[in-house]
Amino acid sequence: MFLGHFAAALAAKGVAPRPSLGTTVLAAQWADGIWPLFVFLGLEHVEIVPGITAVTPLEFVSYPYSHSLVADAGWAALFAVVYGTLRKDWRGAGWLAALVLSHWVLDVVAHRPDMPIGLDGIKLGLGLWNSIPATLIVEFALFGAGVWIYVHSMRARDRMGKVLYWAFVATLVVIYLLAVFGPPPPSERALAVTGLLGWLFVAWAYWIDRHRVPNVASEGIAEWRTTSFRHR
Ligand SMILES: [Zn+2]
C-alpha cells in the first residue's frame, strides 16, 4: 500500500486539525519510514523476486520491528505520548496513534500473508497485490477520498498553499504509477535507499501545512458575521 497511507494522513486533518499535515504523514508512514533503517542495520530482510505479486516484486522476508502489529502498537503509543506531551493536544495524539496503526491494517489488505502479528509466528495478508486492477481501484479510491476530505477541511492561505498541495498530490501519483508499472529495483540496498525518500514527503507536508488553515474556523466566522449582520 502506498497512496492509501497518504490518504489516511490527509483525511485525518478532517477530524484532527491541530497536528500538522507533516505529523499526520509521519504517523501514517511511520512503519515505512523506519523500515529502510532496519534493513540497513540487517535486522529486517527483503528480497526482490519479480512476479511474486502482480503489483510489487518485493518479498518481505521479515520485518517484525517496523511492520508487526505488536511493534506498531508500541510505536503508536510512543508517538501519541511524545506528541501529546509536546503539544498538550491529547485528542490529536489519539488520532495520531490510530494513524500509526492504520498502516498495519492497510498493509494487511495489500500484502501477501507476510504481515506479522507478534515479533514471530502468525502472519496475515489479504493479497490485494495479486491483482493490478483491484489494487489501482482501492489505492486511487482511498487517495481520492483523502485528497477530497483534506481540501474541504483545510483551505489555502495563499497561492503557495494551493501550488504545494497539488504538486504533492501529483508527485505521489506519478511516483506510485512508476513503482507499479516501472522495472523492479536493481538491488535490496537501492530499494532501501529509495525507501528513505519517503521522508521528503514528511518535510513537504510540513511545508504545505504552513500555508493552509482549517476551513471550519473560517466558515464559522463567516457564518457568524452573516447571521449577526442579518439580525442588525
Ligand atoms: Zn508498509
mmCIF file of C-alpha atoms and ligand atoms in Angstrom:
data_model
loop_
_atom_site.group_PDB
_atom_site.id
_atom_site.type_symbol
_atom_site.label_atom_id
_atom_site.label_comp_id
_atom_site.label_asym_id
_atom_site.label_seq_id
_atom_site.Cartn_x
_atom_site.Cartn_y
_atom_site.Cartn_z
ATOM 1 C CA MET A 1 0.000 0.000 0.000
ATOM 2 C CA PHE A 2 1.327 3.442 -0.877
ATOM 3 C CA LEU A 3 -1.292 6.075 -1.749
ATOM 4 C CA GLY A 4 -3.646 4.625 0.887
ATOM 5 C CA HIS A 5 -1.290 5.666 3.701
ATOM 6 C CA PHE A 6 -1.171 9.242 2.405
ATOM 7 C CA ALA A 7 -4.961 9.145 2.077
ATOM 8 C CA ALA A 8 -5.233 8.314 5.787
ATOM 9 C CA ALA A 9 -2.851 11.180 6.669
ATOM 10 C CA LEU A 10 -4.848 13.684 4.555
ATOM 11 C CA ALA A 11 -8.235 12.505 5.856
ATOM 12 C CA ALA A 12 -7.024 12.724 9.468
ATOM 13 C CA LYS A 13 -6.918 16.516 9.155
ATOM 14 C CA GLY A 14 -10.707 16.418 8.848
ATOM 15 C CA VAL A 15 -11.043 15.088 12.408
ATOM 16 C CA ALA A 16 -7.798 16.330 13.969
ATOM 17 C CA PRO A 17 -6.887 19.744 12.526
ATOM 18 C CA ARG A 18 -4.256 20.583 15.185
ATOM 19 C CA PRO A 19 -1.413 18.204 14.300
ATOM 20 C CA SER A 20 0.461 19.426 11.224
ATOM 21 C CA LEU A 21 -0.084 17.541 7.961
ATOM 22 C CA GLY A 22 3.626 16.708 8.285
ATOM 23 C CA THR A 23 2.927 14.961 11.588
ATOM 24 C CA THR A 24 -0.073 13.033 10.213
ATOM 25 C CA VAL A 25 2.022 11.908 7.195
ATOM 26 C CA LEU A 26 4.847 10.929 9.564
ATOM 27 C CA ALA A 27 2.394 8.845 11.650
ATOM 28 C CA ALA A 28 0.677 7.127 8.701
ATOM 29 C CA GLN A 29 4.041 6.398 7.037
ATOM 30 C CA TRP A 30 5.943 5.588 10.241
ATOM 31 C CA ALA A 31 6.360 1.856 9.527
ATOM 32 C CA ASP A 32 7.679 2.508 6.001
ATOM 33 C CA GLY A 33 9.860 5.382 7.250
ATOM 34 C CA ILE A 34 11.764 3.287 9.799
ATOM 35 C CA TRP A 35 11.780 0.114 7.670
ATOM 36 C CA PRO A 36 14.810 1.115 5.490
ATOM 37 C CA LEU A 37 16.793 1.825 8.672
ATOM 38 C CA PHE A 38 16.147 -1.689 9.968
ATOM 39 C CA VAL A 39 17.075 -3.097 6.536
ATOM 40 C CA PHE A 40 20.409 -1.195 6.611
ATOM 41 C CA LEU A 41 21.048 -2.494 10.124
ATOM 42 C CA GLY A 42 20.435 -6.038 8.886
ATOM 43 C CA LEU A 43 17.592 -6.522 11.376
ATOM 44 C CA GLU A 44 14.881 -6.776 8.693
ATOM 45 C CA HIS A 45 15.077 -8.562 5.358
ATOM 46 C CA VAL A 46 13.593 -8.049 1.906
ATOM 47 C CA GLU A 47 14.255 -9.790 -1.382
ATOM 48 C CA ILE A 48 13.430 -8.798 -4.945
ATOM 49 C CA VAL A 49 11.504 -11.640 -6.557
ATOM 50 C CA PRO A 50 9.882 -10.466 -9.816
ATOM 51 C CA GLY A 51 6.398 -11.963 -10.203
ATOM 52 C CA ILE A 52 5.854 -12.735 -6.516
ATOM 53 C CA THR A 53 2.776 -10.491 -6.723
ATOM 54 C CA ALA A 54 1.250 -8.789 -9.766
ATOM 55 C CA VAL A 55 1.929 -5.336 -8.319
ATOM 56 C CA THR A 56 5.199 -5.500 -6.386
ATOM 57 C CA PRO A 57 8.277 -7.721 -6.841
ATOM 58 C CA LEU A 58 9.171 -7.467 -3.142
ATOM 59 C CA GLU A 59 9.280 -10.437 -0.825
ATOM 60 C CA PHE A 60 9.201 -9.125 2.723
ATOM 61 C CA VAL A 61 11.086 -11.988 4.348
ATOM 62 C CA SER A 62 10.981 -10.487 7.821
ATOM 63 C CA TYR A 63 10.182 -7.046 9.253
ATOM 64 C CA PRO A 64 8.995 -7.545 12.822
ATOM 65 C CA TYR A 65 10.245 -4.195 14.225
ATOM 66 C CA SER A 66 8.636 -1.955 11.605
ATOM 67 C CA HIS A 67 5.630 -3.983 10.451
ATOM 68 C CA SER A 68 4.311 -6.292 13.197
ATOM 69 C CA LEU A 69 1.063 -5.427 14.979
ATOM 70 C CA VAL A 70 2.796 -5.620 18.367
ATOM 71 C CA ALA A 71 5.650 -3.301 17.346
ATOM 72 C CA ASP A 72 3.273 -0.870 15.597
ATOM 73 C CA ALA A 73 1.082 -0.725 18.733
ATOM 74 C CA GLY A 74 4.218 0.197 20.677
ATOM 75 C CA TRP A 75 5.238 2.832 18.098
ATOM 76 C CA ALA A 76 1.652 4.216 18.144
ATOM 77 C CA ALA A 77 1.735 4.600 21.938
ATOM 78 C CA LEU A 78 5.185 6.230 21.830
ATOM 79 C CA PHE A 79 4.097 8.576 19.012
ATOM 80 C CA ALA A 80 0.980 9.655 20.953
ATOM 81 C CA VAL A 81 2.856 10.216 24.221
ATOM 82 C CA VAL A 82 5.630 12.280 22.583
ATOM 83 C CA TYR A 83 3.173 14.404 20.557
ATOM 84 C CA GLY A 84 0.683 14.765 23.444
ATOM 85 C CA THR A 85 3.413 15.826 25.877
ATOM 86 C CA LEU A 86 4.932 18.346 23.456
ATOM 87 C CA ARG A 87 1.653 19.838 22.160
ATOM 88 C CA LYS A 88 -0.812 19.221 25.018
ATOM 89 C CA ASP A 89 -3.304 18.029 22.409
ATOM 90 C CA TRP A 90 -4.413 14.589 23.569
ATOM 91 C CA ARG A 91 -7.267 14.365 21.081
ATOM 92 C CA GLY A 92 -4.775 14.850 18.259
ATOM 93 C CA ALA A 93 -2.442 12.360 19.975
ATOM 94 C CA GLY A 94 -5.181 9.707 19.905
ATOM 95 C CA TRP A 95 -5.742 10.232 16.191
ATOM 96 C CA LEU A 96 -2.005 10.038 15.507
ATOM 97 C CA ALA A 97 -1.829 6.696 17.344
ATOM 98 C CA ALA A 98 -4.733 5.472 15.175
ATOM 99 C CA LEU A 99 -2.827 6.617 12.076
ATOM 100 C CA VAL A 100 0.318 4.688 13.057
ATOM 101 C CA LEU A 101 -1.845 1.569 13.497
ATOM 102 C CA SER A 102 -3.791 2.225 10.274
ATOM 103 C CA HIS A 103 -0.545 1.493 8.424
ATOM 104 C CA TRP A 104 -0.608 -2.100 9.636
ATOM 105 C CA VAL A 105 -4.290 -2.564 8.738
ATOM 106 C CA LEU A 106 -3.880 -1.143 5.210
ATOM 107 C CA ASP A 107 -0.735 -3.211 4.627
ATOM 108 C CA VAL A 108 -2.576 -6.394 5.688
ATOM 109 C CA VAL A 109 -5.123 -5.667 2.950
ATOM 110 C CA ALA A 110 -2.442 -5.219 0.262
ATOM 111 C CA HIS A 111 0.353 -7.634 1.193
ATOM 112 C CA ARG A 112 0.767 -11.374 0.796
ATOM 113 C CA PRO A 113 0.451 -13.139 4.172
ATOM 114 C CA ASP A 114 3.740 -11.595 5.342
ATOM 115 C CA MET A 115 2.442 -9.133 7.973
ATOM 116 C CA PRO A 116 3.391 -10.434 11.436
ATOM 117 C CA ILE A 117 1.160 -10.075 14.480
ATOM 118 C CA GLY A 118 3.899 -10.659 17.045
ATOM 119 C CA LEU A 119 7.654 -10.470 16.504
ATOM 120 C CA ASP A 120 7.495 -14.092 15.372
ATOM 121 C CA GLY A 121 4.710 -16.517 14.404
ATOM 122 C CA ILE A 122 1.419 -15.943 12.587
ATOM 123 C CA LYS A 123 1.459 -13.645 9.548
ATOM 124 C CA LEU A 124 -1.541 -12.106 7.791
ATOM 125 C CA GLY A 125 -2.194 -10.644 4.347
ATOM 126 C CA LEU A 126 -5.254 -10.462 2.096
ATOM 127 C CA GLY A 127 -3.184 -10.235 -1.101
ATOM 128 C CA LEU A 128 -4.799 -7.275 -2.886
ATOM 129 C CA TRP A 129 -1.455 -7.020 -4.731
ATOM 130 C CA ASN A 130 -2.274 -10.197 -6.654
ATOM 131 C CA SER A 131 -4.483 -8.039 -8.909
ATOM 132 C CA ILE A 132 -3.262 -4.842 -10.588
ATOM 133 C CA PRO A 133 -6.791 -3.531 -11.412
ATOM 134 C CA ALA A 134 -8.115 -4.201 -7.889
ATOM 135 C CA THR A 135 -5.026 -2.578 -6.342
ATOM 136 C CA LEU A 136 -5.347 0.535 -8.527
ATOM 137 C CA ILE A 137 -9.069 0.846 -7.747
ATOM 138 C CA VAL A 138 -8.536 0.586 -3.981
ATOM 139 C CA GLU A 139 -5.450 2.859 -3.868
ATOM 140 C CA PHE A 140 -6.993 5.574 -6.050
ATOM 141 C CA ALA A 141 -10.395 5.393 -4.322
ATOM 142 C CA LEU A 142 -8.732 5.855 -0.921
ATOM 143 C CA PHE A 143 -6.413 8.586 -2.215
ATOM 144 C CA GLY A 144 -9.258 10.425 -3.971
ATOM 145 C CA ALA A 145 -11.268 10.387 -0.746
ATOM 146 C CA GLY A 146 -8.276 11.615 1.299
ATOM 147 C CA VAL A 147 -7.485 14.424 -1.162
ATOM 148 C CA TRP A 148 -11.169 15.483 -1.181
ATOM 149 C CA ILE A 149 -11.527 15.454 2.628
ATOM 150 C CA TYR A 150 -8.319 17.474 3.039
ATOM 151 C CA VAL A 151 -9.367 20.114 0.513
ATOM 152 C CA HIS A 152 -12.709 20.516 2.302
ATOM 153 C CA SER A 153 -11.114 20.618 5.775
ATOM 154 C CA MET A 154 -8.122 22.895 5.162
ATOM 155 C CA ARG A 155 -8.185 25.921 2.870
ATOM 156 C CA ALA A 156 -5.123 27.525 1.273
ATOM 157 C CA ARG A 157 -3.986 30.735 2.987
ATOM 158 C CA ASP A 158 -2.130 31.855 -0.125
ATOM 159 C CA ARG A 159 -1.061 30.725 -3.598
ATOM 160 C CA MET A 160 1.725 28.583 -2.151
ATOM 161 C CA GLY A 161 -0.865 26.648 -0.176
ATOM 162 C CA LYS A 162 -2.503 25.589 -3.439
ATOM 163 C CA VAL A 163 0.667 25.025 -5.502
ATOM 164 C CA LEU A 164 2.498 22.997 -2.821
ATOM 165 C CA TYR A 165 -0.544 20.830 -2.134
ATOM 166 C CA TRP A 166 -1.455 19.964 -5.717
ATOM 167 C CA ALA A 167 2.200 19.364 -6.645
ATOM 168 C CA PHE A 168 2.402 16.980 -3.652
ATOM 169 C CA VAL A 169 -0.708 15.099 -4.859
ATOM 170 C CA ALA A 170 0.564 14.892 -8.467
ATOM 171 C CA THR A 171 4.074 13.766 -7.428
ATOM 172 C CA LEU A 172 2.665 10.965 -5.271
ATOM 173 C CA VAL A 173 0.508 9.727 -8.162
ATOM 174 C CA VAL A 174 3.438 9.781 -10.631
ATOM 175 C CA ILE A 175 5.810 8.005 -8.203
ATOM 176 C CA TYR A 176 3.145 5.404 -7.481
ATOM 177 C CA LEU A 177 2.468 4.670 -11.172
ATOM 178 C CA LEU A 178 6.242 4.435 -11.845
ATOM 179 C CA ALA A 179 6.583 1.942 -8.971
ATOM 180 C CA VAL A 180 3.688 -0.209 -10.246
ATOM 181 C CA PHE A 181 4.492 -0.126 -13.971
ATOM 182 C CA GLY A 182 8.251 0.540 -13.893
ATOM 183 C CA PRO A 183 11.073 -2.026 -13.698
ATOM 184 C CA PRO A 184 11.870 -3.715 -10.363
ATOM 185 C CA PRO A 185 14.560 -2.034 -8.196
ATOM 186 C CA PRO A 186 18.130 -3.141 -9.082
ATOM 187 C CA SER A 187 19.046 -4.281 -5.549
ATOM 188 C CA GLU A 188 17.763 -4.540 -1.993
ATOM 189 C CA ARG A 189 20.084 -1.717 -0.976
ATOM 190 C CA ALA A 190 18.854 0.562 -3.784
ATOM 191 C CA LEU A 191 15.330 -0.246 -2.661
ATOM 192 C CA ALA A 192 16.077 0.746 0.935
ATOM 193 C CA VAL A 193 17.698 3.992 -0.266
ATOM 194 C CA THR A 194 14.590 4.913 -2.295
ATOM 195 C CA GLY A 195 12.529 3.972 0.756
ATOM 196 C CA LEU A 196 14.273 6.771 2.650
ATOM 197 C CA LEU A 197 12.913 9.270 0.102
ATOM 198 C CA GLY A 198 9.581 8.877 1.882
ATOM 199 C CA TRP A 199 10.974 11.297 4.486
ATOM 200 C CA LEU A 200 10.965 14.039 1.834
ATOM 201 C CA PHE A 201 7.175 13.802 1.739
ATOM 202 C CA VAL A 202 7.051 14.344 5.504
ATOM 203 C CA ALA A 203 9.073 17.569 5.092
ATOM 204 C CA TRP A 204 6.932 18.603 2.108
ATOM 205 C CA ALA A 205 3.751 18.037 4.127
ATOM 206 C CA TYR A 206 5.053 20.263 6.973
ATOM 207 C CA TRP A 207 5.684 22.944 4.325
ATOM 208 C CA ILE A 208 2.132 22.608 2.939
ATOM 209 C CA ASP A 209 0.680 22.874 6.436
ATOM 210 C CA ARG A 210 2.259 26.302 6.973
ATOM 211 C CA HIS A 211 0.227 27.587 4.020
ATOM 212 C CA ARG A 212 -3.154 26.108 4.953
ATOM 213 C CA VAL A 213 -5.688 26.781 7.732
ATOM 214 C CA PRO A 214 -8.742 24.840 8.944
ATOM 215 C CA ASN A 215 -11.893 25.547 6.964
ATOM 216 C CA VAL A 216 -14.232 25.057 9.903
ATOM 217 C CA ALA A 217 -12.991 28.115 11.776
ATOM 218 C CA SER A 218 -13.112 30.386 8.734
ATOM 219 C CA GLU A 219 -16.560 29.147 7.737
ATOM 220 C CA GLY A 220 -17.719 29.511 11.329
ATOM 221 C CA ILE A 221 -16.584 33.129 11.444
ATOM 222 C CA ALA A 222 -18.085 33.883 8.025
ATOM 223 C CA GLU A 223 -21.407 32.377 9.111
ATOM 224 C CA TRP A 224 -21.353 34.268 12.402
ATOM 225 C CA ARG A 225 -20.713 37.516 10.507
ATOM 226 C CA THR A 226 -23.592 36.995 8.081
ATOM 227 C CA THR A 227 -26.049 35.990 10.798
ATOM 228 C CA SER A 228 -25.113 38.826 13.147
ATOM 229 C CA PHE A 229 -25.353 41.214 10.183
ATOM 230 C CA ARG A 230 -28.842 39.935 9.361
ATOM 231 C CA HIS A 231 -30.004 40.417 12.974
ATOM 232 C CA ARG A 232 -28.995 44.044 12.966
HETATM 233 ZN ZN ZN B 1 4.285 -0.619 4.993
#
